[in-house]
CSV table of C-alpha atoms in Angstrom, one decimal:
chain,number,residue,atom,x,y,z
A,3,MET,CA,-1.5,114.3,-5.4
A,4,LEU,CA,0.8,111.3,-4.7
A,5,ARG,CA,-0.4,109.4,-1.6
A,6,SER,CA,1.2,106.0,-1.9
A,7,ILE,CA,3.9,104.3,-4.0
A,8,LEU,CA,4.2,100.5,-4.4
A,9,VAL,CA,7.8,99.3,-4.9
A,10,GLY,CA,8.7,95.8,-5.9
A,11,LEU,CA,11.5,94.3,-3.8
A,12,ASP,CA,13.4,91.4,-5.2
A,13,GLY,CA,16.9,91.9,-3.8
A,14,SER,CA,18.5,92.9,-7.1
A,15,ALA,CA,20.5,96.0,-7.9
A,16,PHE,CA,17.6,97.1,-10.0
A,17,SER,CA,15.2,96.8,-7.1
A,18,THR,CA,17.7,98.8,-4.9
A,19,SER,CA,17.7,101.5,-7.5
A,20,ALA,CA,13.8,101.5,-7.5
A,21,LEU,CA,13.9,101.9,-3.7
A,22,GLU,CA,16.2,104.9,-3.9
A,23,LEU,CA,13.9,106.6,-6.3
A,24,ASP,CA,11.0,105.6,-4.1
A,25,LEU,CA,12.7,107.3,-1.1
A,26,GLU,CA,13.3,110.5,-3.1
A,27,TRP,CA,9.7,110.8,-4.2
A,28,GLY,CA,8.5,109.7,-0.8
A,29,LYS,CA,10.3,112.7,0.8
A,30,GLN,CA,9.2,115.1,-1.9
A,31,HIS,CA,5.5,114.2,-1.8
A,32,ASP,CA,5.3,113.1,1.9
A,33,CYS,CA,3.6,109.9,0.8
A,34,LEU,CA,3.5,106.3,2.1
A,35,LEU,CA,5.9,103.8,0.6
A,36,VAL,CA,4.8,100.2,0.4
A,37,GLY,CA,7.4,97.5,-0.1
A,38,LEU,CA,6.0,94.5,-1.9
A,39,GLY,CA,7.8,91.1,-1.5
A,40,ILE,CA,6.5,88.2,-3.6
A,41,ILE,CA,6.9,84.5,-3.0
A,42,ASP,CA,6.5,82.6,-6.3
A,43,LYS,CA,4.4,79.8,-5.0
A,44,THR,CA,4.1,78.3,-8.5
A,45,GLY,CA,7.8,77.5,-8.3
A,46,VAL,CA,7.3,75.8,-4.9
A,47,ASP,CA,4.2,73.8,-5.7
A,48,VAL,CA,5.3,72.2,-8.9
A,49,VAL,CA,3.1,69.3,-9.9
A,50,GLU,CA,5.2,66.2,-10.6
A,51,ALA,CA,4.7,62.5,-10.9
A,52,MET,CA,5.8,60.6,-7.8
A,53,PRO,CA,5.6,57.1,-6.3
A,54,ILE,CA,2.8,56.2,-3.9
A,55,GLY,CA,3.5,57.4,-0.4
A,56,ALA,CA,5.9,60.2,-1.5
A,57,SER,CA,3.3,63.0,-1.2
A,58,ALA,CA,4.1,63.5,2.5
A,59,PHE,CA,7.8,63.9,1.7
A,60,LYS,CA,6.9,66.3,-1.2
A,61,ARG,CA,4.7,68.4,1.2
A,62,ARG,CA,7.5,68.7,3.8
A,63,THR,CA,10.0,69.7,1.0
A,64,ASP,CA,7.5,72.3,-0.2
A,65,GLU,CA,7.1,73.7,3.3
A,66,LYS,CA,10.8,74.0,3.7
A,67,GLN,CA,11.2,75.8,0.4
A,68,LEU,CA,8.3,78.2,1.3
A,69,ALA,CA,9.9,79.0,4.6
A,70,LYS,CA,13.2,79.7,2.8
A,71,ALA,CA,11.5,82.0,0.4
A,72,GLN,CA,9.8,83.8,3.3
A,73,GLN,CA,13.2,84.4,5.0
A,74,ARG,CA,14.5,85.8,1.7
A,75,VAL,CA,11.7,88.3,1.5
A,76,GLN,CA,12.1,89.3,5.1
A,77,LYS,CA,15.7,90.3,4.3
A,78,PHE,CA,14.4,92.6,1.6
A,79,PHE,CA,11.9,94.1,4.1
A,80,ASP,CA,14.6,94.6,6.8
A,81,ARG,CA,16.7,96.6,4.3
A,82,PHE,CA,13.6,98.6,3.0
A,83,GLU,CA,12.5,99.5,6.5
A,84,ALA,CA,16.0,100.5,7.6
A,85,ARG,CA,16.3,102.9,4.6
A,86,CYS,CA,12.9,104.4,5.2
A,87,LYS,CA,13.8,105.0,8.8
A,88,GLU,CA,17.1,106.6,7.8
A,89,GLU,CA,15.2,109.0,5.4
A,90,LYS,CA,12.3,109.5,7.8
A,91,VAL,CA,9.7,108.3,5.3
A,92,ARG,CA,6.5,106.4,6.2
A,93,CYS,CA,6.5,102.8,5.1
A,94,GLU,CA,4.7,99.5,5.2
A,95,THR,CA,5.6,96.0,3.9
A,96,LEU,CA,3.4,93.5,2.2
A,97,THR,CA,4.0,89.8,1.3
A,98,GLU,CA,2.0,88.1,-1.4
A,99,ILE,CA,2.2,84.5,-2.4
A,100,GLY,CA,1.3,83.5,-6.0
A,101,VAL,CA,2.3,84.3,-9.6
A,102,PRO,CA,4.5,87.4,-9.3
A,103,TYR,CA,3.1,89.6,-12.1
A,104,GLU,CA,-0.5,88.7,-11.1
A,105,GLU,CA,0.2,89.7,-7.5
A,106,ILE,CA,1.8,93.0,-8.6
A,107,LEU,CA,-1.1,93.9,-10.9
A,108,GLU,CA,-3.7,93.2,-8.1
A,109,GLU,CA,-1.8,95.2,-5.5
A,110,SER,CA,-1.0,98.1,-7.8
A,111,GLN,CA,-4.7,99.0,-8.0
A,112,ARG,CA,-4.5,100.2,-4.4
A,113,HIS,CA,-1.7,102.7,-5.0
A,114,ASP,CA,-1.0,105.7,-7.1
A,115,LEU,CA,2.2,104.6,-8.7
A,116,LEU,CA,4.2,101.4,-9.2
A,117,LEU,CA,8.1,101.3,-9.1
A,118,LEU,CA,10.0,98.3,-10.5
A,119,GLY,CA,13.5,97.7,-11.7
A,120,GLN,CA,14.1,97.4,-15.4
A,121,GLN,CA,14.8,93.8,-14.7
A,122,THR,CA,12.9,91.7,-12.2
A,123,TYR,CA,13.9,88.6,-10.3
A,124,TYR,CA,10.9,86.9,-8.7
A,125,GLU,CA,10.8,83.5,-10.3
A,126,PHE,CA,11.4,80.7,-7.7
A,127,ASP,CA,14.8,79.1,-8.0
A,128,HIS,CA,15.8,81.4,-10.8
A,129,TYR,CA,16.7,84.4,-8.7
A,130,ASP,CA,19.9,85.1,-10.8
A,131,THR,CA,17.9,85.3,-14.1
A,132,PRO,CA,15.6,88.1,-15.0
A,133,GLY,CA,12.0,86.9,-15.5
A,134,LYS,CA,9.1,88.1,-17.6
A,135,THR,CA,7.3,89.8,-14.7
A,136,LEU,CA,8.0,93.3,-15.9
A,137,HIS,CA,6.9,92.6,-19.4
A,138,ASN,CA,3.5,91.2,-18.2
A,139,VAL,CA,3.1,94.1,-15.7
A,140,LEU,CA,3.8,96.8,-18.3
A,141,LYS,CA,1.2,95.3,-20.7
A,142,ASN,CA,-1.6,95.1,-18.1
A,143,CYS,CA,-1.0,97.5,-15.2
A,144,PRO,CA,-3.9,99.9,-14.4
A,145,ARG,CA,-1.5,102.4,-12.8
A,146,PRO,CA,1.5,104.3,-14.1
A,147,VAL,CA,4.7,102.2,-13.9
A,148,VAL,CA,8.2,103.7,-13.5
A,149,THR,CA,11.2,101.4,-14.1
A,150,THR,CA,14.7,102.1,-12.9
A,151,PRO,CA,18.1,101.1,-14.2
A,152,LYS,CA,20.7,99.1,-12.3
A,153,ARG,CA,22.3,102.3,-10.9
A,154,PHE,CA,20.3,105.1,-9.5
A,155,SER,CA,21.3,108.7,-9.8
A,156,THR,CA,19.3,111.9,-9.1
A,157,ILE,CA,16.2,112.3,-11.2
A,158,GLY,CA,17.0,113.8,-14.6
A,159,ASN,CA,15.1,113.5,-17.8
A,160,THR,CA,12.1,111.3,-18.3
A,161,ILE,CA,11.2,109.2,-21.3
A,162,ILE,CA,7.5,108.4,-21.9
A,163,ALA,CA,6.5,105.7,-24.4
A,164,TYR,CA,3.3,106.9,-26.1
A,165,ASP,CA,1.2,105.0,-28.7
A,166,ALA,CA,-2.1,106.9,-28.5
A,167,SER,CA,-3.7,103.9,-26.7
A,168,LEU,CA,-6.1,104.4,-23.8
A,169,GLN,CA,-3.4,103.0,-21.4
A,170,ALA,CA,-0.7,105.4,-22.7
A,171,ALA,CA,-3.1,108.3,-22.4
A,172,HIS,CA,-4.0,107.3,-18.9
A,173,ALA,CA,-0.4,106.9,-17.8
A,174,LEU,CA,0.5,110.3,-19.3
A,175,GLU,CA,-2.4,111.9,-17.5
A,176,SER,CA,-1.4,110.3,-14.2
A,177,PHE,CA,2.2,111.4,-14.7
A,178,VAL,CA,1.1,115.0,-14.9
A,179,ALA,CA,-1.5,114.7,-12.2
A,180,LEU,CA,0.9,113.1,-9.7
A,181,ASP,CA,3.3,116.0,-10.3
A,182,LEU,CA,6.2,113.7,-11.4
A,183,HIS,CA,7.4,116.1,-14.1
A,184,ARG,CA,9.2,118.6,-11.9
A,185,ASP,CA,12.7,117.6,-12.7
A,186,GLY,CA,14.5,117.6,-16.1
A,187,GLU,CA,13.0,117.4,-19.5
A,188,VAL,CA,10.2,115.1,-20.6
A,189,HIS,CA,10.8,113.2,-23.9
A,190,VAL,CA,7.9,111.4,-25.5
A,191,VAL,CA,8.8,108.5,-27.7
A,192,SER,CA,6.4,106.9,-30.2
A,193,VAL,CA,7.2,104.1,-32.6
A,194,ASP,CA,5.0,103.1,-35.5
A,195,GLU,CA,5.4,101.5,-39.0
A,196,GLU,CA,4.2,104.9,-40.4
A,197,ALA,CA,6.4,107.9,-39.4
A,198,ILE,CA,3.5,110.3,-39.9
A,199,ARG,CA,1.3,108.4,-37.5
A,200,ALA,CA,4.0,108.2,-34.9
A,201,GLU,CA,4.6,112.0,-35.2
């Protein structure tokens, strides 16, 4: 049973696509949708050499950058809450400050499923360049992760990457247990240097 879905909000078209899938599953399963906004504090608190007496100026600059990042995240929340209200789906928002992938991994433990765009844009001052957040999340996430392309369309076929690892087995088991396989065909993909092993 799907009770809550965590969706990463970064303002990108990929994130918007994840939200649309989030809304569709939220309605289907009558579950809580949690929008996660992340402020990459490591980008704000960069350690750098400075002359004596400049630390107060640096602190004020950091505070301004942090406030600007918080305003940016609030815009994501406003859009998220408006869409949830339109679709009559229960929702909450959550802001975390820290290393993006670490915050996502920690928060994902409290939810049944994690939704992210196939590209993520959380790194401070590099909002127009996809970062490595998704890569790090996929390698370490304790929950199933669903990624969405830039444009969302109705749910069709599903591709599951399977390598016989404990993590892959757990993700596959959760996929079935959460009843996410209702629509379309399920394709299992396995890659290995030995074809027989992959099969």
